[in-house]
Tab-separated table of C-alpha atoms and ligand atoms in Angstrom:
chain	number	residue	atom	x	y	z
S	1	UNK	CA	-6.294	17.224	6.317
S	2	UNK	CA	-7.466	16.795	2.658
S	3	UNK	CA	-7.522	13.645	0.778
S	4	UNK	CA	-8.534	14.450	-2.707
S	5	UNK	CA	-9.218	11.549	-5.802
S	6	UNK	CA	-8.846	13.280	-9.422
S	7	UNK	CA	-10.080	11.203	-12.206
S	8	UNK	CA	-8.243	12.085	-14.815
S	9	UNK	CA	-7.982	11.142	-18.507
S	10	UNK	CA	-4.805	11.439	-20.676
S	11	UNK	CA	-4.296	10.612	-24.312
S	12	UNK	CA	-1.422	7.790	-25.776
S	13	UNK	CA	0.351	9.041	-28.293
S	14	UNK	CA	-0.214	5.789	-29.802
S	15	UNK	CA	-2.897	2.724	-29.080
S	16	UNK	CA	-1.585	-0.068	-26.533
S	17	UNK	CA	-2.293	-3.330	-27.788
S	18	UNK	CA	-2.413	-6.421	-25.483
S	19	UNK	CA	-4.201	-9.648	-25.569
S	20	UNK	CA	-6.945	-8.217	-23.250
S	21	UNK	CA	-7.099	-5.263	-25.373
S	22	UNK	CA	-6.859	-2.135	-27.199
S	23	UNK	CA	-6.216	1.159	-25.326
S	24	UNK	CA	-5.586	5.063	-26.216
S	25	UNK	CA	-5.844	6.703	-23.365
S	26	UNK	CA	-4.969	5.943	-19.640
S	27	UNK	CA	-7.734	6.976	-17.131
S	28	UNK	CA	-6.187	6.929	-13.898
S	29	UNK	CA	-7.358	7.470	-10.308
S	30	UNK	CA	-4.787	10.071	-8.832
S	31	UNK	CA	-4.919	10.738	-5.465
S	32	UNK	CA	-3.609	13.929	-3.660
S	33	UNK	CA	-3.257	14.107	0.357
S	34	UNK	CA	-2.412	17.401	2.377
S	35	UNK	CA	-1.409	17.669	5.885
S	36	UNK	CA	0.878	19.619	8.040
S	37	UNK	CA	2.164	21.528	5.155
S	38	UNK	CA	3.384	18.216	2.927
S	39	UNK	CA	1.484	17.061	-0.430
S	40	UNK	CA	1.786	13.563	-1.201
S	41	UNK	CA	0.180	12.424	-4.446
S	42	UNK	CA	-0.438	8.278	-5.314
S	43	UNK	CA	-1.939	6.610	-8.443
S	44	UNK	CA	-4.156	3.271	-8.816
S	45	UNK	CA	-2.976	1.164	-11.240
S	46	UNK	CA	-6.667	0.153	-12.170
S	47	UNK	CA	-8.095	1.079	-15.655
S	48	UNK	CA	-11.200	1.287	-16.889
S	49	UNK	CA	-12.626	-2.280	-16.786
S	50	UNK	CA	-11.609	-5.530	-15.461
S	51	UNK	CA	-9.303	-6.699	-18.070
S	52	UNK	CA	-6.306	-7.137	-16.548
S	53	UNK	CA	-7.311	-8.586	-13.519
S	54	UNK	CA	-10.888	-8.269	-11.135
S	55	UNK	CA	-10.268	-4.452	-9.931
S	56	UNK	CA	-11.011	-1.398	-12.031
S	57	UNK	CA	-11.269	2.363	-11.233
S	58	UNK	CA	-14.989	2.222	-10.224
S	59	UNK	CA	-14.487	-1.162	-7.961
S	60	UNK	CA	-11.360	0.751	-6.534
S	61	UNK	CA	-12.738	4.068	-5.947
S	62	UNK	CA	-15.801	2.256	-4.073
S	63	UNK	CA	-13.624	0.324	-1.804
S	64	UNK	CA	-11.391	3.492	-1.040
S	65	UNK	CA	-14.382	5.398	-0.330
S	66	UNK	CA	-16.194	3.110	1.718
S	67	UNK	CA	-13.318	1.303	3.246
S	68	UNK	CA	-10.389	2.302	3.205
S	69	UNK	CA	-10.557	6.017	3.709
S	70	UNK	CA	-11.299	6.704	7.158
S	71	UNK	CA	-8.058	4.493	8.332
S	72	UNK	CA	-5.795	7.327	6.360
S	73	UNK	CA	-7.361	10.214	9.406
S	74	UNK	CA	-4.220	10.110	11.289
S	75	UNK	CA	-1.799	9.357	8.338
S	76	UNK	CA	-0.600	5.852	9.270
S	77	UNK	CA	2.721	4.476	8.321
S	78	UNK	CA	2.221	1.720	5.547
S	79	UNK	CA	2.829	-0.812	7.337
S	80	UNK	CA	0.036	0.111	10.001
S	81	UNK	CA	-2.080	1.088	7.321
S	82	UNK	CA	-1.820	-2.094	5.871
S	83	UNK	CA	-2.474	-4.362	9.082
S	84	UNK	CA	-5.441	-1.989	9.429
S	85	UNK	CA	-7.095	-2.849	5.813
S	86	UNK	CA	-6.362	-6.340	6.165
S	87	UNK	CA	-10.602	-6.898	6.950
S	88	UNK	CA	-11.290	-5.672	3.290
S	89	UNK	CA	-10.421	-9.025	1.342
S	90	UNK	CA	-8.337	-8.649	-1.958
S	91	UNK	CA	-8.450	-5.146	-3.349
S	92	UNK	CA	-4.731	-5.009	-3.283
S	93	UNK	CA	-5.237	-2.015	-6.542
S	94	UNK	CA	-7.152	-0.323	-3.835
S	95	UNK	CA	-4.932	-0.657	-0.870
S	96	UNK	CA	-2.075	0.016	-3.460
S	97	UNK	CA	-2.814	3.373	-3.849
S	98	UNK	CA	-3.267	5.010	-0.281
S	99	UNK	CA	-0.362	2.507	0.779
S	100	UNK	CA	2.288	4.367	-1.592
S	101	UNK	CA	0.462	7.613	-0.947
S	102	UNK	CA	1.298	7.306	2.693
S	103	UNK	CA	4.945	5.929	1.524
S	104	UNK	CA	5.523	9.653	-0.502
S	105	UNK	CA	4.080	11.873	2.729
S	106	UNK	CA	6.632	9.925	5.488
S	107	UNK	CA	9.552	9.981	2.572
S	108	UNK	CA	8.577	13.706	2.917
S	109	UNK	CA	8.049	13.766	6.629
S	110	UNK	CA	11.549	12.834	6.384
S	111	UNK	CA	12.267	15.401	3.439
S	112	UNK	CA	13.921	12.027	2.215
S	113	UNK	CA	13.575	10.894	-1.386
S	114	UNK	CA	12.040	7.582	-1.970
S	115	UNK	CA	13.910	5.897	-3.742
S	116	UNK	CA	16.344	6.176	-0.428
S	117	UNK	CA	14.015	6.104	2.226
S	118	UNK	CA	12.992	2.156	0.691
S	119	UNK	CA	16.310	0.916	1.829
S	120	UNK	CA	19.427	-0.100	-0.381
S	121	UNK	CA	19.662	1.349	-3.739
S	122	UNK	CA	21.295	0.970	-6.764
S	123	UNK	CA	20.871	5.113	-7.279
S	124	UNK	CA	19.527	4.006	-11.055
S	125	UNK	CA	16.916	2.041	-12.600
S	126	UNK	CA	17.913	-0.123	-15.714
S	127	UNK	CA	15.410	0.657	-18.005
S	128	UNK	CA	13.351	-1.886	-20.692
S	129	UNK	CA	9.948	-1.337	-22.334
S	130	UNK	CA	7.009	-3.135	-23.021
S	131	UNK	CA	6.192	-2.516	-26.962
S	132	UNK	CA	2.064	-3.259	-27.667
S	133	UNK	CA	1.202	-6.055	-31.092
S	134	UNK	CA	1.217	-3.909	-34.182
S	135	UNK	CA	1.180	-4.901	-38.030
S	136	UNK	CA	4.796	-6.397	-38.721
S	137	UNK	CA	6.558	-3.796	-40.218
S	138	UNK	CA	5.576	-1.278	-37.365
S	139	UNK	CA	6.610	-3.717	-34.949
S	140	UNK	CA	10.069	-3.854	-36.654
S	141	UNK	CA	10.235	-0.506	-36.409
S	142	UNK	CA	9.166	0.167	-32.995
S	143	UNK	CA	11.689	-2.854	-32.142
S	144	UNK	CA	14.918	-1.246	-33.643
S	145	UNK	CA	13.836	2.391	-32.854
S	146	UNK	CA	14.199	0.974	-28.982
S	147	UNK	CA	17.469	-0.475	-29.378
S	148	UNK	CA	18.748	2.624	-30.819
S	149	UNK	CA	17.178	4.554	-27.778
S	150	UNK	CA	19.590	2.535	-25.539
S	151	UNK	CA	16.958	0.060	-24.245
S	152	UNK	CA	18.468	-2.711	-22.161
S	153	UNK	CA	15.246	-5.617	-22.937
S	154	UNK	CA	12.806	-5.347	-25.427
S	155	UNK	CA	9.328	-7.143	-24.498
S	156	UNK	CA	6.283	-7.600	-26.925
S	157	UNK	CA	2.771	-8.589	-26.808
S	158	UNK	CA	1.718	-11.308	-28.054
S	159	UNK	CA	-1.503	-13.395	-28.396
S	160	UNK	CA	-2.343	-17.152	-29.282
S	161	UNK	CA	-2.298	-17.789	-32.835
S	162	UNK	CA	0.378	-15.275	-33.370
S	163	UNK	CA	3.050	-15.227	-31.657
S	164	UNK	CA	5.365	-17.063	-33.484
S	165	UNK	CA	4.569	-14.724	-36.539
S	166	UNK	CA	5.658	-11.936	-34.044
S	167	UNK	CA	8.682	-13.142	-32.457
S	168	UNK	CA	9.928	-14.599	-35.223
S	169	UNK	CA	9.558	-10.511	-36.748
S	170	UNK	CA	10.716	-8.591	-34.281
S	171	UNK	CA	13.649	-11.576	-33.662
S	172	UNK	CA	14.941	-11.140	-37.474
S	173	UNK	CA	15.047	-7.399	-36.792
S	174	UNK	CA	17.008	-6.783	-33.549
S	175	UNK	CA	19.365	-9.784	-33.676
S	176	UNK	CA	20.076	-11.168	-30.423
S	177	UNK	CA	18.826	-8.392	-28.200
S	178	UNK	CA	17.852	-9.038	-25.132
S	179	UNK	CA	13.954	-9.842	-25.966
S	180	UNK	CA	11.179	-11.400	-23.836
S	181	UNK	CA	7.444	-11.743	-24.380
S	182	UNK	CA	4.479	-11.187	-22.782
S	183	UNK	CA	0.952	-13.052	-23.037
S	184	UNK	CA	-1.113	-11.825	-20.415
S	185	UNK	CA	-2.812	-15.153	-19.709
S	186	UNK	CA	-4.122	-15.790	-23.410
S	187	UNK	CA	-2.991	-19.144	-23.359
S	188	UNK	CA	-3.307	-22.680	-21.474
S	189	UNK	CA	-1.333	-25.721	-20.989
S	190	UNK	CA	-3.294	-27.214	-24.098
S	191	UNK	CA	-1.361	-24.689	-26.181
S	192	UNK	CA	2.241	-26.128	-25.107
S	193	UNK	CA	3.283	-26.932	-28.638
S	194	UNK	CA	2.726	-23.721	-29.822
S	195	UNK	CA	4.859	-22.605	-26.568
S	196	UNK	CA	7.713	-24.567	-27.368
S	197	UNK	CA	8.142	-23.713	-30.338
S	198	UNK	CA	9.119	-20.192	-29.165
S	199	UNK	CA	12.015	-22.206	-27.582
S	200	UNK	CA	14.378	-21.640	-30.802
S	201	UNK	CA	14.046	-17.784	-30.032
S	202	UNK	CA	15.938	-17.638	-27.184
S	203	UNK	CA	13.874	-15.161	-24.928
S	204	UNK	CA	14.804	-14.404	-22.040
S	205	UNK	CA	11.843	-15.089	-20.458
S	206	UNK	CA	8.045	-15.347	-21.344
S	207	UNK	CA	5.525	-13.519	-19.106
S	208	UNK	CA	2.348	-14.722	-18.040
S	209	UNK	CA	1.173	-17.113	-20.511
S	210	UNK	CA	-1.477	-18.614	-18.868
S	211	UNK	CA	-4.324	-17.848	-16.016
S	212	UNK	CA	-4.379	-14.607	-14.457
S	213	UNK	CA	-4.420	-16.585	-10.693
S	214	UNK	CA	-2.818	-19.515	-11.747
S	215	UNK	CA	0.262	-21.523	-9.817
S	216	UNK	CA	0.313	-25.222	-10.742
S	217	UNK	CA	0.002	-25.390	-14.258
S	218	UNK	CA	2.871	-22.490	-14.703
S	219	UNK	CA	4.668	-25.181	-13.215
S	220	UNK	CA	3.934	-27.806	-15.384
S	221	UNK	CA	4.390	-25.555	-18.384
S	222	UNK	CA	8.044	-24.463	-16.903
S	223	UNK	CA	8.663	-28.578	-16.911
S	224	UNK	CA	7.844	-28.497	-20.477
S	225	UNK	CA	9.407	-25.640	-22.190
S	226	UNK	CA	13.249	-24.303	-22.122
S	227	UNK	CA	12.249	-20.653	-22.180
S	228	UNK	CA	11.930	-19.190	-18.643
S	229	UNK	CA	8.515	-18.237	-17.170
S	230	UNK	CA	7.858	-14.700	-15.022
S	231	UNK	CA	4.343	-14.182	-13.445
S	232	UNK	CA	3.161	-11.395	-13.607
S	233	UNK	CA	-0.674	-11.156	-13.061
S	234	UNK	CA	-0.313	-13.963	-10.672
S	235	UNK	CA	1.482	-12.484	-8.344
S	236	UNK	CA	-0.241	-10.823	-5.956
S	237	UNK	CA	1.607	-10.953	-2.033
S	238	UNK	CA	4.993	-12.373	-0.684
S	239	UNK	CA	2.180	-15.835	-0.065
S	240	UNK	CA	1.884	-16.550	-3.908
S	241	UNK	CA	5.432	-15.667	-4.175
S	242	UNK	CA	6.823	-18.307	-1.956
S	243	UNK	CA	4.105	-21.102	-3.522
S	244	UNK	CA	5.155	-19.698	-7.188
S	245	UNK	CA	8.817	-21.074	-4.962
S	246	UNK	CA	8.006	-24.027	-3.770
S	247	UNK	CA	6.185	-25.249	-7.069
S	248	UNK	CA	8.916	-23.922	-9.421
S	249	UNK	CA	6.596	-21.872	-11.142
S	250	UNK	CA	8.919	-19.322	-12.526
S	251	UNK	CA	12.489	-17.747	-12.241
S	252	UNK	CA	11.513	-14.394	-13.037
S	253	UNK	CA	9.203	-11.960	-11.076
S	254	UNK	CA	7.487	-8.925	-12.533
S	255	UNK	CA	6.608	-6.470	-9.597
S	256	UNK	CA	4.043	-3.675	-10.129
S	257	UNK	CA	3.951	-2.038	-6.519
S	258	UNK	CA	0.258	-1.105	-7.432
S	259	UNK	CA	-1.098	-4.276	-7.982
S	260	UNK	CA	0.416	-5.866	-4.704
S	261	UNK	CA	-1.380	-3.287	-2.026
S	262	UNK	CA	1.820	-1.181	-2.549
S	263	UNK	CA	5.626	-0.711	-1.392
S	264	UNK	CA	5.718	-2.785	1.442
S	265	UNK	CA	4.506	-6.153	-0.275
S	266	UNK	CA	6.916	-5.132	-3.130
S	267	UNK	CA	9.940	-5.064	-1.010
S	268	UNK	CA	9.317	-7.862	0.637
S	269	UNK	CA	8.388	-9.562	-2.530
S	270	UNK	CA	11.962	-8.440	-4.369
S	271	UNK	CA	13.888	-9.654	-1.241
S	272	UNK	CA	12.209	-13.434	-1.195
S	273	UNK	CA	12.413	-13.620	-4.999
S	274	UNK	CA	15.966	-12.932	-4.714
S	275	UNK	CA	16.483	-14.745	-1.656
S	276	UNK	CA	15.769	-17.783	-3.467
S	277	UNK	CA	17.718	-16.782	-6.651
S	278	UNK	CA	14.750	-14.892	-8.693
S	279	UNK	CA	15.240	-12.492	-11.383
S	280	UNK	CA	13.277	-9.333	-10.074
S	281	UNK	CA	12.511	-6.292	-12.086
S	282	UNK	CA	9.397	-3.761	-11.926
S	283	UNK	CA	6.505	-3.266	-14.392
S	284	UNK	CA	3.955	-0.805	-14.913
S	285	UNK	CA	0.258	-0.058	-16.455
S	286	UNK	CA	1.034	3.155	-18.538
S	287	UNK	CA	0.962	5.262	-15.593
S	288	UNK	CA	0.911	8.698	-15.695
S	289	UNK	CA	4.069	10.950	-14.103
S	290	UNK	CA	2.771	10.024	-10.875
S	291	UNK	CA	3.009	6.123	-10.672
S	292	UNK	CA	5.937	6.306	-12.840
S	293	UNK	CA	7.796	7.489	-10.532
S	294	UNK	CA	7.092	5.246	-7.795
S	295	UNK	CA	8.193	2.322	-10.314
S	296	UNK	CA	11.615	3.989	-11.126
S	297	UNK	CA	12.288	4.672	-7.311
S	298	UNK	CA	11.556	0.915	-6.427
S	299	UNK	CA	13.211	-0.297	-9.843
S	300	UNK	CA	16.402	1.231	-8.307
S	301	UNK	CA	16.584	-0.466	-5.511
S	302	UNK	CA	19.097	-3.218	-4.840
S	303	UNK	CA	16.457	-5.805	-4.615
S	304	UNK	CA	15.863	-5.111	-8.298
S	305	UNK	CA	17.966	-7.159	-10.397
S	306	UNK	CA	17.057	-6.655	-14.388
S	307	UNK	CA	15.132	-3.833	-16.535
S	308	UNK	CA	11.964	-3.597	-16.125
S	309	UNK	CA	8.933	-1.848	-18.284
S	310	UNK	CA	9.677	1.866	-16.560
S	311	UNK	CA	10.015	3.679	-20.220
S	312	UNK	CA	10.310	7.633	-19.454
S	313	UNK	CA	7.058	9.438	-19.273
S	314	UNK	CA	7.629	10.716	-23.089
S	315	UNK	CA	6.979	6.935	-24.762
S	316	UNK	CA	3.547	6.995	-23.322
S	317	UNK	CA	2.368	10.653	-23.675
S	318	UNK	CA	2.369	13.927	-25.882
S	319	UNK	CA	2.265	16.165	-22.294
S	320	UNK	CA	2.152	14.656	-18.568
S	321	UNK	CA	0.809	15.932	-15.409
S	322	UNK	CA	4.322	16.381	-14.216
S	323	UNK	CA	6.412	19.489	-14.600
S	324	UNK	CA	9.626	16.565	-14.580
S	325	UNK	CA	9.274	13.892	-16.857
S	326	UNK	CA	11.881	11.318	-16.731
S	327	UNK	CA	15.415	11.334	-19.164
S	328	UNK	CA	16.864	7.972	-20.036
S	329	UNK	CA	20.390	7.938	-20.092
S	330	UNK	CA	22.054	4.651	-21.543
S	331	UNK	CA	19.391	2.678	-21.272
S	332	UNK	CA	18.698	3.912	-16.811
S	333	UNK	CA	16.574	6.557	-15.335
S	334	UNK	CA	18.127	8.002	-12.294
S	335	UNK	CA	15.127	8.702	-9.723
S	336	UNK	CA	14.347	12.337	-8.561
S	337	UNK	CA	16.453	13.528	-6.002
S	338	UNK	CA	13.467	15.899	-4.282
S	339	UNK	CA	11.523	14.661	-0.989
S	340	UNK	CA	9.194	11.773	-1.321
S	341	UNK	CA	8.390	10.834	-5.126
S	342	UNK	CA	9.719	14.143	-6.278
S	343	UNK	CA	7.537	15.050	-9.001
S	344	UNK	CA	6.575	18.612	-9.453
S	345	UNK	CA	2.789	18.220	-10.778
S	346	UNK	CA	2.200	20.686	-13.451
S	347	UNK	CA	-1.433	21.812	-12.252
S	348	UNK	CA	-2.632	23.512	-15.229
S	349	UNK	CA	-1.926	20.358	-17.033
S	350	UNK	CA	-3.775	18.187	-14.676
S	351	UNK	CA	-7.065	20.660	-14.396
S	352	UNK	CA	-7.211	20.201	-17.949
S	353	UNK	CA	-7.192	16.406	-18.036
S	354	UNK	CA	-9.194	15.895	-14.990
S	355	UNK	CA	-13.420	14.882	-15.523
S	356	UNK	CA	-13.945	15.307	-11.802
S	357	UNK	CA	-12.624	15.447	-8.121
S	358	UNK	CA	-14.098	14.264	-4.933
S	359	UNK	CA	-12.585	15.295	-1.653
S	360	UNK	CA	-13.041	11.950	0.792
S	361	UNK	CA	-11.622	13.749	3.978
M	401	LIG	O1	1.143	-6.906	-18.455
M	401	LIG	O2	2.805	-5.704	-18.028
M	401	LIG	C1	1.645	-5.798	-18.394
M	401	LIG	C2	0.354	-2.377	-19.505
M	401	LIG	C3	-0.935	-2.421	-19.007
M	401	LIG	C4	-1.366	-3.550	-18.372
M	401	LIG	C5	-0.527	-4.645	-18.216
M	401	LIG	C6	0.777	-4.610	-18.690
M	401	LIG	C7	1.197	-3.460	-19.373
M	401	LIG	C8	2.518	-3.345	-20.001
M	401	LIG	C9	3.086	-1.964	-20.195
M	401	LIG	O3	3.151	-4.276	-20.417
M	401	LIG	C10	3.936	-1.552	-19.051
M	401	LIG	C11	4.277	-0.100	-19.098
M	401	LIG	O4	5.089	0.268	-19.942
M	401	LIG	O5	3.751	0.701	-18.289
M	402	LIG	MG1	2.626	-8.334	-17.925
């Protein structure tokens, strides 16, 4: 068996802009396993420093290594992989990443393609996209250039002190699209006014305005405003899920399969969430070909309910790893129909891109 980590680094075609940040590049932890014949590849979701939430790709690659590892020997099924991890506290970017590796070798064990082998599927994602804070008049642009693309929800950064300037932009220059926001925890519950008055905009939802871990006061925030909350960042297992539930902390749920220690969590995740009458739909962290395509095949399934952030591989980058990129076709992505994740990784491409490898088995 091999179990290879490739540290690659691959240029944006434009600069990301968050509240947390600037980015133009995604460095990304890819991992490649090889046994019996199959290759199954994985990506973290970590970046380069702890901006989005605790983990990054150092903190990651040091649990993996020291961890984590040496339960992947006899190429556990998720689920067993998972109950075996469990001593290693939080982590879940860590755990994430062998967890949906092992979920791509059984799919092709199986010679089964993922997006089937999870269970009921809708055979198509519906796609949205996540559009980073720009000046104005690029931001209109960007805005209408999506809805023209076939786009079925716009979302946009924003930050506190300007996101009334931006919604109010973008919301003069797509009409009444489908648009939502997201804050990535730059606010708190003493900026409610400025909250509220987003009301008038009719979002569909706002995303994570306040604390990357927080519950309760996403709960008193939902009491206060008319535009519906998702959680993101602070939704980490099925547990915070069913609290986010019982406190009424949001209607919406934004599932990244790599920040919830992987497929299994996610599933379970989409069917409580909808269980209890939850919008569910699946982000991402600028992934390369790789992660992307374990976000389409989970944004596909039934579970899934409304667009999520799975843009095809093109909005993000000039040339991917992947010999497949993904085509949008009236505003959906149809998953690969090959064993596993079904990416063909274009290995000229990702010598190029890649600083270093270590082999950990
Ligand atoms: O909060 O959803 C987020 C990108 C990096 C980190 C966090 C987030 C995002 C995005 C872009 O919104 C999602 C994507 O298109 O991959
Ligand atoms: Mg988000």
């Amino acid at each position: 068996m091999e179990l290879i980590a490739h540290r690659v680094s691959l240029p944006l075609k434009t600069p990301f802009v968050t509240s947390f940040g600037a980015q133009d590049h995604r460095a990304a932890l890819v991992f490649e396993l090889i046994h019996n014949g199959i290759t199954a590849f994985s990506e973290a979701v970590t970046d380069e420093g702890p901006f989005y939430s605790y983990e990054d790709n150092n903190t990651a690659f040091h649990i993996i290594e020291a961890y984590l590892t040496e339960q992947m020997k006899d190429v556990p099924k998720p689920v067993e992989f998972l109950n075996r991890v469990k001593f290693v506290k939080g982590h879940l970017m860590a755990k994430a990443a062998l967890e949906m590796l092992l979920w791509d070798y059984h799919a092709k064990v199986e010679g089964t393609p993922l997006y089937r082998y999870i269970g009921k599927t809708n055979g198509k994602a519906q796609i949205g996209i996540s559009i980073g804070m720009a000046d104005p008049d690029e931001m209109r642009k960007q805005t209408s250039k999506a809805v023209e693309l076939g786009y079925k929800r716009i979302k946009v950064k924003i930050k506190k002190g300007k996101e009334e300037e931006i919604v109010g932009n973008v919301r003069s220059a797509i009409g009444d699209f489908p648009l939502s926001v997201d804050a990535n925890t730059d606010f708190t519950l003493e900026d409610t006014e400025a909250l509220m008055a987003l009301d008038k905009y009719g979002l569909v939802y706002m995303e994570q305005p306040l604390d990357h871990d927080d519950i309760i006061d996403h709960a008193e925030l939902a009491r206060r405003i008319r535009t519906p909350i998702c959680l993101d960042e602070s939704i980490v297992s099925r547990d915070r899920v069913r609290k986010a539930i019982e406190a009424k902390a949001c209607t919406v749920i934004n599932i990244k399969p790599g920040r919830v220690s992987g497929f299994t969590e996610s599933l379970a995740i989409a069917k409580l969430a909808r269980d209890h009458g939850l919008h569910t739909w699946v982000g991402g962290m600028l992934e390369t070909g790789v992660g992307r395509a374990f976000n389409i095949a989970l944004a596909s399934s039934a579970y899934i309910d409304s667009p999520g952030d799975t843009s095809p591989n093109e909005k993000y980058f000039e040339k991917d790893i992947v010999k497949n990129p993904f085509i949008m076709e009236d505003g959906f992505i149809t998953p690969m129909d090959g064993p596993g994740i079904g990416v063909e990784i274009d290995r000229d491409r990702l010598k190029k891109v890649t600083l270093d490898r270590v082999r950990l088995l």
